[in-house]
Coordinates of C-alpha atoms and ligand atoms in Angstrom, one line a residue:
M1161 CA 97.2 43.8 159.4
S1162 CA 97.6 44.7 155.7
D1163 CA 94.9 43.6 153.1
E1164 CA 97.1 40.6 152.1
A1165 CA 96.7 37.8 154.6
D1166 CA 98.6 34.4 154.1
V1167 CA 95.3 32.4 154.5
I1168 CA 91.6 33.0 154.2
V1169 CA 89.5 30.7 156.5
V1170 CA 85.9 30.3 155.4
G1171 CA 83.9 29.5 158.5
A1172 CA 84.4 30.6 162.1
G1173 CA 83.1 27.3 163.5
L1174 CA 85.3 24.9 165.5
A1175 CA 87.3 23.6 162.5
G1176 CA 88.1 27.2 161.4
L1177 CA 89.1 28.2 164.8
V1178 CA 91.5 25.2 165.2
A1179 CA 93.0 25.9 161.6
T1180 CA 93.4 29.5 162.5
Y1181 CA 94.9 28.7 166.0
E1182 CA 97.4 26.5 164.5
L1183 CA 98.4 29.1 161.8
T1184 CA 98.8 32.0 164.1
R1185 CA 100.9 29.8 166.5
A1186 CA 103.3 29.6 163.4
G1187 CA 103.0 33.5 163.0
R1188 CA 100.8 33.3 159.8
R1189 CA 98.2 36.0 159.1
V1190 CA 94.6 34.8 158.7
V1191 CA 91.4 36.4 157.5
V1192 CA 88.5 34.4 159.0
V1193 CA 85.2 35.0 156.9
D1194 CA 81.7 34.2 158.2
Q1195 CA 78.3 34.9 157.1
E1196 CA 77.1 35.2 160.6
N1197 CA 77.9 37.8 163.3
R1198 CA 80.4 37.7 166.1
A1199 CA 77.9 36.2 168.5
N1200 CA 78.0 33.0 166.6
L1201 CA 81.8 32.5 167.0
G1202 CA 82.4 28.8 167.2
G1203 CA 79.4 27.7 165.1
Q1204 CA 77.7 24.4 166.0
A1205 CA 80.4 23.4 168.4
F1206 CA 79.0 25.9 171.0
W1207 CA 75.6 24.1 171.0
S1208 CA 77.2 20.7 171.3
L1209 CA 77.4 18.5 174.3
G1210 CA 81.1 18.5 174.1
G1211 CA 81.2 14.6 174.0
L1212 CA 84.7 13.5 172.6
F1213 CA 85.8 10.1 171.5
L1214 CA 89.1 9.0 173.2
V1215 CA 90.8 5.7 173.2
D1216 CA 92.6 4.2 176.1
S1217 CA 92.3 7.4 178.3
P1218 CA 93.0 7.8 182.0
E1219 CA 89.4 8.2 182.5
Q1220 CA 88.5 4.9 180.8
R1221 CA 91.2 3.2 182.9
R1222 CA 89.8 4.7 186.1
N1223 CA 86.5 3.3 185.0
G1224 CA 88.0 -0.1 184.7
I1225 CA 87.6 0.0 180.9
K1226 CA 90.3 -1.8 178.8
D1227 CA 90.6 -0.1 175.5
S1228 CA 93.2 0.0 172.8
Y1229 CA 94.1 1.3 169.4
A1230 CA 93.5 -2.3 167.8
L1231 CA 90.0 -2.5 169.5
A1232 CA 89.0 1.2 168.5
L1233 CA 90.2 0.5 164.9
Q1234 CA 88.3 -2.8 164.7
D1235 CA 85.2 -0.8 165.8
W1236 CA 85.8 2.1 163.6
M1237 CA 86.3 0.0 160.4
G1238 CA 83.3 -2.2 161.2
S1239 CA 81.1 0.8 161.6
A1240 CA 82.6 2.7 158.4
G1241 CA 82.1 -0.3 156.1
F1242 CA 84.2 1.5 153.5
D1243 CA 83.3 0.0 150.2
R1244 CA 84.1 2.5 147.5
D1245 CA 87.5 2.5 145.8
D1246 CA 87.9 6.2 144.7
E1247 CA 85.6 7.9 147.2
D1248 CA 86.9 6.1 150.2
H1249 CA 90.5 6.2 149.1
W1250 CA 91.5 8.9 151.5
A1251 CA 88.8 8.4 154.0
R1252 CA 90.3 5.0 154.9
Q1253 CA 93.6 6.5 155.4
W1254 CA 92.0 9.4 157.5
A1255 CA 90.3 6.8 159.7
E1256 CA 93.4 5.1 160.8
A1257 CA 95.1 8.4 161.3
Y1258 CA 92.2 9.7 163.4
V1259 CA 91.7 6.6 165.5
R1260 CA 95.6 6.9 166.2
F1261 CA 95.2 10.5 167.2
A1262 CA 92.4 9.7 169.5
A1263 CA 94.6 6.9 171.1
T1264 CA 97.5 9.1 171.5
R1265 CA 98.0 12.9 171.1
K1266 CA 94.4 14.1 171.3
R1267 CA 93.7 14.1 174.9
Q1268 CA 97.1 15.7 175.8
Y1269 CA 96.7 18.4 173.1
L1270 CA 93.3 19.4 174.5
H1271 CA 94.5 19.0 178.1
D1272 CA 97.4 21.5 177.4
L1273 CA 94.7 23.8 176.1
G1274 CA 92.9 23.7 179.5
L1275 CA 90.2 21.1 178.5
R1276 CA 89.0 18.7 181.0
F1277 CA 86.5 15.8 181.1
T1278 CA 83.9 14.6 183.7
P1279 CA 85.1 11.4 185.4
L1280 CA 82.5 8.9 184.1
V1281 CA 82.8 7.8 180.5
G1282 CA 79.7 7.2 178.5
W1283 CA 78.8 4.4 176.2
A1284 CA 77.3 5.8 173.0
E1285 CA 76.3 3.9 169.8
R1286 CA 76.7 0.3 171.1
G1287 CA 76.0 -1.2 167.8
G1288 CA 74.6 -4.1 166.1
G1289 CA 75.5 -7.0 168.2
V1290 CA 78.5 -8.3 166.1
A1291 CA 82.1 -8.1 167.2
D1292 CA 83.4 -6.9 163.9
G1293 CA 80.3 -4.8 162.9
H1294 CA 79.1 -1.4 163.9
G1295 CA 79.4 0.1 167.3
N1296 CA 81.7 0.9 170.4
S1297 CA 82.7 -2.3 172.2
V1298 CA 83.5 -0.2 175.2
P1299 CA 82.5 3.2 176.5
R1300 CA 84.5 6.0 174.8
F1301 CA 82.3 9.2 175.0
H1302 CA 84.1 11.6 177.2
L1303 CA 81.9 14.6 178.3
T1304 CA 83.8 17.9 178.3
W1305 CA 83.6 19.6 181.7
G1306 CA 81.9 22.8 180.4
T1307 CA 80.3 21.0 177.3
G1308 CA 80.4 22.7 173.8
P1309 CA 81.3 26.3 174.9
E1310 CA 84.3 25.0 176.7
V1311 CA 85.5 23.1 173.4
V1312 CA 85.0 26.6 171.6
R1313 CA 86.7 28.6 174.5
V1314 CA 90.0 26.8 174.5
F1315 CA 90.5 27.6 170.8
A1316 CA 88.7 31.0 170.5
E1317 CA 90.7 32.6 173.3
P1318 CA 94.1 32.2 171.6
V1319 CA 92.5 33.2 168.3
L1320 CA 91.0 36.4 169.9
D1321 CA 94.4 37.0 171.4
A1322 CA 96.0 36.8 167.9
E1323 CA 93.3 39.2 166.7
R1324 CA 94.6 41.6 169.3
R1325 CA 98.1 41.1 168.1
G1326 CA 97.0 41.9 164.5
L1327 CA 97.5 38.4 163.0
V1328 CA 93.8 37.7 162.7
R1329 CA 91.1 39.7 161.0
F1330 CA 87.5 38.7 161.2
A1331 CA 85.2 39.5 158.4
F1332 CA 81.7 38.8 159.9
R1333 CA 78.5 38.9 157.9
H1334 CA 80.6 38.2 154.8
Q1335 CA 79.1 35.4 152.7
V1336 CA 81.4 33.7 150.3
D1337 CA 79.7 33.1 147.0
E1338 CA 82.7 32.1 144.9
L1339 CA 86.3 30.7 145.2
I1340 CA 88.7 32.5 143.0
V1341 CA 91.0 30.3 141.0
E1342 CA 93.8 31.5 138.9
N1343 CA 96.4 29.4 137.1
D1344 CA 94.9 26.3 138.7
A1345 CA 95.3 27.6 142.3
A1346 CA 93.0 29.0 144.8
V1347 CA 93.8 32.6 145.5
G1348 CA 90.9 34.1 147.1
V1349 CA 87.1 34.5 147.8
R1350 CA 84.3 36.7 146.4
G1351 CA 81.0 37.3 148.1
T1352 CA 78.4 39.3 149.6
V1353 CA 78.4 41.6 152.5
L1354 CA 75.3 41.1 154.5
E1355 CA 73.4 43.8 156.4
P1356 CA 74.6 44.0 160.0
S1357 CA 72.9 41.8 162.7
D1358 CA 72.8 42.1 166.3
L1359 CA 70.8 39.0 166.9
D1360 CA 71.7 36.5 169.5
R1361 CA 73.8 33.3 168.8
G1362 CA 71.8 30.7 166.9
K1363 CA 69.1 32.8 165.6
A1364 CA 68.5 32.8 161.7
S1365 CA 69.8 36.0 160.4
S1366 CA 68.9 38.0 157.3
R1367 CA 70.6 37.4 153.8
V1368 CA 69.9 41.0 152.8
A1369 CA 73.0 42.2 150.8
V1370 CA 74.4 45.6 151.3
D1371 CA 77.7 45.2 149.3
S1372 CA 79.9 42.8 147.7
F1373 CA 83.7 42.0 148.7
E1374 CA 86.8 40.2 147.2
L1375 CA 89.7 38.9 149.4
R1376 CA 92.9 37.4 148.3
A1377 CA 95.5 35.3 150.0
K1378 CA 98.2 32.5 149.4
A1379 CA 95.7 29.9 150.3
V1380 CA 92.0 29.2 151.3
I1381 CA 90.7 26.9 153.9
V1382 CA 87.0 25.9 153.6
T1383 CA 85.5 25.1 157.0
S1384 CA 81.8 26.0 156.3
G1385 CA 80.2 23.0 158.0
G1386 CA 77.6 20.6 156.7
I1387 CA 74.1 20.6 155.1
G1388 CA 72.0 19.7 158.4
H1389 CA 69.7 22.7 158.1
N1390 CA 69.2 22.4 154.4
H1391 CA 66.3 19.9 154.1
D1392 CA 66.3 20.3 150.2
L1393 CA 69.8 19.2 150.0
I1394 CA 69.1 16.3 152.4
R1395 CA 66.2 15.2 150.4
A1396 CA 68.2 15.3 147.0
N1397 CA 71.0 13.1 148.6
W1398 CA 68.9 10.9 150.8
P1399 CA 70.1 7.2 150.3
V1400 CA 66.6 5.7 149.7
G1401 CA 68.0 2.3 148.9
R1402 CA 70.0 2.0 152.1
L1403 CA 67.6 3.8 154.7
G1404 CA 64.3 3.8 153.0
P1405 CA 62.1 6.7 151.8
C1406 CA 63.2 10.3 152.8
P1407 CA 61.1 11.2 156.0
E1408 CA 58.4 13.7 155.2
T1409 CA 58.7 15.4 158.5
M1410 CA 62.2 16.4 159.4
I1411 CA 63.3 18.8 162.3
A1412 CA 66.5 20.7 162.4
G1413 CA 69.1 19.7 165.0
V1414 CA 71.5 22.4 163.7
P1415 CA 71.2 26.3 163.2
A1416 CA 70.1 27.7 160.0
H1417 CA 73.7 28.7 158.9
V1418 CA 74.4 25.0 158.4
D1419 CA 73.3 25.4 154.8
G1420 CA 75.8 23.5 152.8
R1421 CA 76.0 26.3 150.0
M1422 CA 80.0 26.1 150.3
L1423 CA 79.9 22.5 149.1
A1424 CA 78.5 23.5 145.5
I1425 CA 80.6 26.5 145.4
S1426 CA 83.8 24.3 146.1
E1427 CA 82.8 21.9 143.5
Q1428 CA 82.2 24.8 140.9
A1429 CA 85.8 25.9 141.6
G1430 CA 87.0 22.3 140.8
A1431 CA 87.1 20.5 144.1
T1432 CA 86.0 16.9 144.2
L1433 CA 82.9 16.1 146.4
V1434 CA 82.4 12.4 147.6
N1435 CA 80.0 10.3 149.6
R1436 CA 77.2 12.9 149.4
D1437 CA 74.8 10.1 150.4
R1438 CA 76.2 9.3 153.7
M1439 CA 74.6 11.4 156.5
W1440 CA 74.2 10.9 160.2
H1441 CA 70.7 11.9 161.3
Y1442 CA 69.0 11.0 164.5
T1443 CA 65.7 8.9 165.3
E1444 CA 65.1 10.5 168.8
G1445 CA 64.3 14.1 167.8
L1446 CA 62.0 16.3 170.0
H1447 CA 60.4 19.6 168.9
N1448 CA 62.1 22.3 171.0
W1449 CA 59.2 23.9 173.1
D1450 CA 61.6 26.9 173.5
P1451 CA 63.2 27.1 170.0
I1452 CA 66.2 29.1 169.2
W1453 CA 66.5 28.4 165.4
P1454 CA 63.7 27.5 162.9
D1455 CA 62.3 24.0 163.4
H1456 CA 64.7 23.6 166.3
A1457 CA 65.1 20.0 167.4
I1458 CA 66.6 18.5 170.3
R1459 CA 68.0 14.9 170.4
I1460 CA 67.5 12.6 173.4
I1461 CA 70.6 10.6 174.0
P1462 CA 68.9 7.8 175.6
G1463 CA 69.8 5.1 178.1
P1464 CA 68.9 1.6 177.1
S1465 CA 65.7 0.8 179.0
S1466 CA 62.9 2.5 177.2
M1467 CA 60.7 0.3 175.1
W1468 CA 60.6 1.4 171.6
F1469 CA 57.7 1.0 169.2
D1470 CA 57.3 1.7 165.6
A1471 CA 54.4 4.0 164.4
T1472 CA 52.0 0.9 164.0
G1473 CA 52.6 0.0 167.7
K1474 CA 55.1 -3.0 167.2
R1475 CA 58.1 -3.2 169.3
L1476 CA 61.3 -2.5 167.1
P1477 CA 63.4 -5.8 166.7
A1478 CA 66.9 -6.1 167.9
P1479 CA 69.4 -4.4 167.8
N1480 CA 67.2 -1.5 167.8
F1481 CA 67.5 -0.5 171.4
P1482 CA 67.8 3.1 172.5
G1483 CA 71.3 4.4 171.9
F1484 CA 72.6 1.3 169.9
D1485 CA 72.5 1.6 166.2
T1486 CA 71.3 4.8 164.6
N1487 CA 71.1 3.9 160.9
T1488 CA 69.6 0.5 161.5
S1489 CA 67.0 2.0 163.7
M1490 CA 66.4 4.7 161.0
K1491 CA 65.8 1.9 158.5
A1492 CA 63.6 0.0 160.7
I1493 CA 61.4 3.0 161.4
L1494 CA 61.1 4.2 157.9
S1495 CA 60.4 0.7 156.6
T1496 CA 57.0 1.1 158.2
G1497 CA 56.1 3.8 155.8
H1498 CA 55.9 6.4 158.6
D1499 CA 58.7 8.8 159.8
Y1500 CA 58.3 8.7 163.6
S1501 CA 58.3 6.1 166.3
W1502 CA 57.6 6.0 170.2
F1503 CA 59.5 5.4 173.3
V1504 CA 57.4 4.1 176.2
L1505 CA 58.9 4.4 179.7
N1506 CA 58.2 5.6 183.1
Q1507 CA 59.3 8.4 185.4
T1508 CA 62.2 6.3 187.0
I1509 CA 63.6 5.7 183.4
L1510 CA 63.2 9.4 182.6
N1511 CA 64.9 10.6 185.7
R1512 CA 68.1 8.6 185.0
E1513 CA 68.3 7.7 181.2
F1514 CA 67.4 10.8 179.2
V1515 CA 70.1 13.2 178.4
L1516 CA 69.4 16.0 176.0
S1517 CA 72.1 16.7 173.5
G1518 CA 72.9 20.5 173.6
S1519 CA 75.0 22.8 175.9
E1520 CA 72.0 24.8 176.8
Q1521 CA 70.0 21.8 177.9
N1522 CA 72.8 20.9 180.5
P1523 CA 73.4 24.1 182.3
D1524 CA 75.0 22.3 185.2
V1525 CA 77.7 20.8 183.4
T1526 CA 78.0 23.7 180.8
G1527 CA 78.2 26.0 183.9
K1528 CA 80.9 23.7 185.4
D1529 CA 78.8 23.7 188.6
I1530 CA 79.6 20.5 190.6
R1531 CA 76.8 21.3 193.2
K1532 CA 74.1 21.7 190.5
V1533 CA 75.4 18.5 188.8
L1534 CA 74.9 16.5 192.0
A1535 CA 71.5 18.2 192.8
S1536 CA 70.2 17.6 189.2
R1537 CA 71.6 14.1 188.4
G1538 CA 71.8 12.5 191.9
G1539 CA 68.4 13.8 193.4
K1540 CA 65.0 12.7 192.9
G1541 CA 63.2 13.5 189.7
A1542 CA 64.6 14.3 186.3
P1543 CA 66.9 17.3 185.7
A1544 CA 64.9 20.4 185.1
P1545 CA 65.4 20.7 181.3
I1546 CA 64.0 17.3 181.0
E1547 CA 61.0 18.0 183.3
A1548 CA 60.4 21.1 181.3
F1549 CA 60.2 19.1 178.1
K1550 CA 57.9 16.5 179.6
N1551 CA 55.6 19.4 180.8
H1552 CA 55.8 21.6 177.7
G1553 CA 56.9 19.6 174.8
V1554 CA 54.4 18.6 172.2
D1555 CA 55.9 15.1 171.9
F1556 CA 55.3 13.9 175.4
V1557 CA 52.3 12.1 176.8
V1558 CA 52.1 11.4 180.7
A1559 CA 49.5 8.9 182.1
R1560 CA 48.6 6.5 184.8
T1561 CA 47.4 3.6 182.8
V1562 CA 48.3 2.1 179.3
D1563 CA 44.8 3.0 178.1
E1564 CA 45.2 6.6 179.0
L1565 CA 48.7 6.6 177.6
V1566 CA 47.6 5.2 174.1
A1567 CA 44.8 7.6 174.0
G1568 CA 47.3 10.4 174.4
M1569 CA 49.5 8.8 171.8
N1570 CA 46.8 8.7 169.3
K1571 CA 46.1 12.5 169.7
I1572 CA 49.6 13.2 168.5
A1573 CA 50.1 10.3 166.0
R1574 CA 50.8 11.3 162.5
G1575 CA 49.8 7.8 161.3
P1576 CA 47.7 4.9 162.2
E1577 CA 45.6 4.6 165.3
L1578 CA 47.5 2.5 168.0
D1579 CA 45.8 -0.4 169.7
A1580 CA 46.1 -0.2 173.4
S1581 CA 45.8 -4.0 174.0
L1582 CA 48.6 -4.6 171.6
I1583 CA 51.0 -2.2 173.4
E1584 CA 50.0 -3.5 176.7
R1585 CA 50.6 -7.0 175.8
Q1586 CA 54.1 -6.4 174.7
I1587 CA 54.9 -4.4 177.8
V1588 CA 53.4 -7.2 180.2
A1589 CA 55.6 -9.8 178.2
R1590 CA 58.7 -7.8 178.8
D1591 CA 57.9 -7.1 182.3
R1592 CA 57.4 -10.7 183.1
E1593 CA 61.0 -11.3 181.9
V1594 CA 62.2 -8.9 184.6
A1595 CA 61.1 -11.2 187.4
N1596 CA 64.4 -13.3 187.5
G1597 CA 68.1 -12.8 186.5
F1598 CA 67.7 -14.7 183.3
S1599 CA 66.0 -13.6 180.2
K1600 CA 65.5 -14.4 176.5
D1601 CA 64.6 -10.5 175.9
L1602 CA 67.8 -9.2 174.1
Q1603 CA 67.0 -5.7 175.4
L1604 CA 67.0 -6.9 179.0
M1605 CA 70.2 -8.7 178.4
A1606 CA 71.7 -5.6 177.0
I1607 CA 70.7 -3.7 180.0
A1608 CA 72.4 -6.2 182.1
N1609 CA 75.6 -5.7 180.1
A1610 CA 75.3 -2.0 180.3
R1611 CA 75.1 -2.0 184.1
R1612 CA 78.5 -3.7 184.2
S1613 CA 80.0 -0.3 183.1
L1614 CA 80.6 1.9 186.1
G1615 CA 79.1 5.1 184.3
D1616 CA 75.9 3.4 183.2
R1617 CA 75.3 1.8 186.6
L1618 CA 75.8 5.0 188.5
V1619 CA 74.1 7.6 186.2
R1620 CA 72.7 6.2 182.9
T1621 CA 70.9 2.8 183.4
T1622 CA 68.2 2.1 185.9
K1623 CA 68.0 -1.2 187.7
P1624 CA 65.7 -3.4 185.7
H1625 CA 62.1 -3.0 187.0
R1626 CA 58.6 -3.6 185.7
L1627 CA 57.6 -0.7 183.5
L1628 CA 54.1 -0.9 184.8
D1629 CA 55.0 -1.0 188.5
P1630 CA 53.2 2.0 189.8
E1631 CA 56.0 2.7 192.2
H1632 CA 57.9 3.9 189.1
G1633 CA 55.2 5.8 187.3
P1634 CA 53.7 7.7 185.9
L1635 CA 54.0 6.1 182.4
I1636 CA 55.4 8.3 179.7
A1637 CA 55.3 8.0 175.9
V1638 CA 57.5 10.1 173.7
R1639 CA 56.9 10.7 169.9
L1640 CA 60.3 10.6 168.2
N1641 CA 60.9 12.5 165.1
I1642 CA 63.8 12.5 162.6
L1643 CA 66.2 15.1 163.6
T1644 CA 68.7 16.3 160.9
R1645 CA 72.4 16.8 162.0
K1646 CA 75.6 15.7 160.5
T1647 CA 77.0 15.4 157.0
L1648 CA 79.5 12.4 156.8
G1649 CA 80.6 13.1 153.1
G1650 CA 82.1 16.1 151.5
I1651 CA 85.1 17.7 150.0
Q1652 CA 87.6 14.9 149.4
T1653 CA 91.1 15.8 150.9
N1654 CA 94.4 14.1 151.2
L1655 CA 96.2 13.6 154.5
D1656 CA 97.3 17.3 154.6
S1657 CA 93.6 18.4 154.5
Q1658 CA 94.3 19.7 150.9
A1659 CA 91.4 19.6 148.4
L1660 CA 91.8 17.4 145.2
H1661 CA 90.9 17.7 141.6
A1662 CA 88.8 15.0 139.8
D1663 CA 91.9 13.3 138.6
G1664 CA 93.2 13.1 142.4
T1665 CA 96.0 15.6 142.0
P1666 CA 96.2 18.1 145.0
F1667 CA 94.3 21.5 144.4
A1668 CA 97.0 24.2 144.9
G1669 CA 96.0 26.6 147.6
L1670 CA 92.8 24.9 148.6
Y1671 CA 92.1 23.1 151.8
A1672 CA 89.2 21.9 153.7
A1673 CA 88.5 20.8 157.3
G1674 CA 85.6 19.7 159.6
E1675 CA 82.1 18.8 158.6
V1676 CA 82.5 20.3 155.0
A1677 CA 85.3 17.8 154.5
G1678 CA 83.3 14.8 155.9
F1679 CA 85.5 15.4 159.0
G1680 CA 88.6 14.6 157.0
G1681 CA 89.3 13.0 153.7
G1682 CA 85.7 13.4 152.4
G1683 CA 84.3 10.9 154.9
V1684 CA 86.3 9.6 157.8
H1685 CA 83.3 7.9 159.3
G1686 CA 82.2 5.9 156.3
Y1687 CA 78.6 5.0 156.8
N1688 CA 78.2 4.9 160.5
A1689 CA 79.6 7.1 163.4
L1690 CA 80.8 6.0 166.9
E1691 CA 79.8 9.3 168.4
G1692 CA 81.7 12.1 170.0
T1693 CA 83.8 11.8 166.8
F1694 CA 82.6 15.0 165.0
L1695 CA 84.3 17.5 167.2
G1696 CA 87.4 15.5 167.3
G1697 CA 87.2 15.3 163.5
C1698 CA 86.9 19.1 163.3
I1699 CA 90.0 19.4 165.7
F1700 CA 92.1 16.8 163.9
S1701 CA 91.4 18.0 160.3
G1702 CA 91.7 21.7 161.2
L1703 CA 94.8 21.1 163.0
T1704 CA 96.1 19.1 160.1
A1705 CA 95.2 21.9 157.5
G1706 CA 96.6 24.7 159.7
R1707 CA 99.9 22.8 160.2
A1708 CA 100.3 21.8 156.6
L1709 CA 99.7 25.4 155.4
A1710 CA 102.1 26.8 158.1
R1711 CA 104.8 24.3 156.8
T1712 CA 104.1 25.1 153.0
L1713 CA 104.0 29.0 153.4
S1714 CA 107.1 29.0 155.5
Ligands
FAD746 C1 73.3 20.3 169.4 C2 74.5 19.6 168.9 C3 75.2 18.7 169.6 C4 76.4 18.2 169.1 N1 77.0 17.3 170.1 C5 78.2 16.8 169.6 C6 79.0 16.0 170.4 O1 78.7 15.9 171.7 N2 80.2 15.5 170.1 C7 80.6 15.7 168.8 O2 81.6 15.1 168.4 N3 79.9 16.5 168.0 C8 78.7 17.0 168.3 N4 78.0 17.8 167.5 C9 78.6 18.1 166.0 C10 79.6 19.1 166.0 O3 79.3 20.2 166.9 C11 79.7 19.7 164.6 O4 79.9 18.7 163.6 C12 80.9 20.6 164.4 O5 80.9 21.6 165.4 C13 80.9 21.2 163.0 O6 82.0 22.1 163.0 P1 82.4 23.0 161.7 O7 83.5 24.0 162.1 O8 82.9 21.9 160.8 O9 81.2 23.6 161.1 P2 80.1 24.7 161.7 O10 80.2 24.8 163.2 O11 78.8 24.7 161.1 O12 80.8 26.2 161.3 C14 80.8 26.5 160.0 C15 80.8 28.2 159.9 O13 80.9 28.4 158.5 C16 79.9 29.5 158.2 N5 79.7 29.6 156.7 C17 79.0 28.6 156.1 N6 78.9 28.9 154.7 C18 79.6 30.1 154.5 C19 79.7 30.8 153.5 N7 79.3 30.6 152.2 N8 80.3 32.2 153.7 C20 80.8 32.5 155.0 N9 80.7 31.7 155.9 C21 80.0 30.5 155.8 C22 78.9 29.3 159.0 O14 78.2 30.5 159.3 C23 79.4 28.7 160.4 O15 79.8 29.7 161.3 C24 76.8 18.5 167.9 C25 76.2 19.4 167.1 C26 74.9 20.1 167.5 C27 74.3 21.1 166.7

């Protein structure tokens, strides 16, 4: 390939791969620039669980779930809560387009590339308890057979094939520091060539410069990801008024390359950034006992049965049940003046209800090994990676009695001393409610509702039982930390994924897709996500950018 490419793509994560795939399908020549080495191809998506939001899919129908575009749009808009005229102008339109994509072309597009799903549909982010408010009314979380690496593979393979055919050139260890703008149009990038790195995927690499570079093309697509590993940027943009004080202790759910630098670089070049205060961090973070990147955190995707206590030992009020309403739970936790909380459960709940978000934490599904899936999820005990966290993780306490459990919790608490009798009283009260089919305990009512979903009943939600029943022991407490992950705002784009100037006019030659563009439009999720929507947002916005440019450049 000659030096002059048609398009420069900044970032070889999922959004960059999808855009490149679409451009090369149309015969366009692309240079993909990434600050990391080739081992990191696919970026965050490789580490992901590969959960994808689909609407009215064959998998849902086979699970007896009735879904529709209208219901999904109601859920999306209720979750997003768009309330800003300018900043949400394109985000609203992206939301409608994206939900339509999820209800129509998305599954077939991925299926044609060879992607398949596991048969049971998960019910993530069940919401705040109001029909037109936040949350999924029905299960929509489709787990990719092969998890994140498979999502990456189906786009990486055709892109690597295009590299062999000379349509794609990768510039790894090239860090972009500046967008070149001439005559109001983006025409290239300048940056630093970093020293070679042979580190494994996910490891934090050096930023030692060995050279500088400049590349020019007819257009630039920025697909550089969010700010999840840049805790300074997160602190600077934390919405104190909405979520409470920024947590003092945060652990990182994303690799170090998710540094957010390209946002300021794009803004300096004249792109408009919006919704910087909207983020999606999780309340169920564990310190990884076997870390890959600095401060490596793993999120528990919990089933609904653990009891959830704040740092002072009080049960969190409804709708703060595990896996229901991320931001409302964040606010409830931070309102105590502390930045952590506790799950209290037993071995039976651990066995069935804990899923760890991360491809490497689910080797059975990631390896597409049906026998291992049946052995690890259908047998006695928790899957091995979960047992490993229980045995080695600094956030776990295991005990036979409540007194012993709370003594262990007090050893690792970062705040007030917990009173064992207060905790025990609340558990006993909850356990009394299990004795019959009726209950006034909203969490138990939610569990009964969850078990009406096939996926939940079979693999995600235990039959209600007394937490203190020794047959289901031992008792387990888990200290839950704030885990940083997703950026919901970013570069504002129109429906072609084209960046915009401050006056709303399209920025010639500059496009943005994936997390850096708030997964489309500068914030397709608004304030809240329905889960499984991020990979799909990268796919939809990357596809849109690639196709728009393929058209424009023809
Ligand atoms: C553990 C985990 C589990 C997840 N699970 C799910 C899930 O189940 N479902 C879901 O929908 N989402 C999930 N996500 C979120 C999803 O994976 C990410 O939001 C998505 O992959 C982001 O893709 P991206 O292409 O926008 O950015 P990234 O993957 O961050 O890629 C950006 C690339 O740009 C490069 N870059 C950045 N700045 C520069 C620069 N200045 N110069 C050169 N290169 C640069 C980076 O090195 C990186 O390679 C998960 C994420 C993680 C980490």
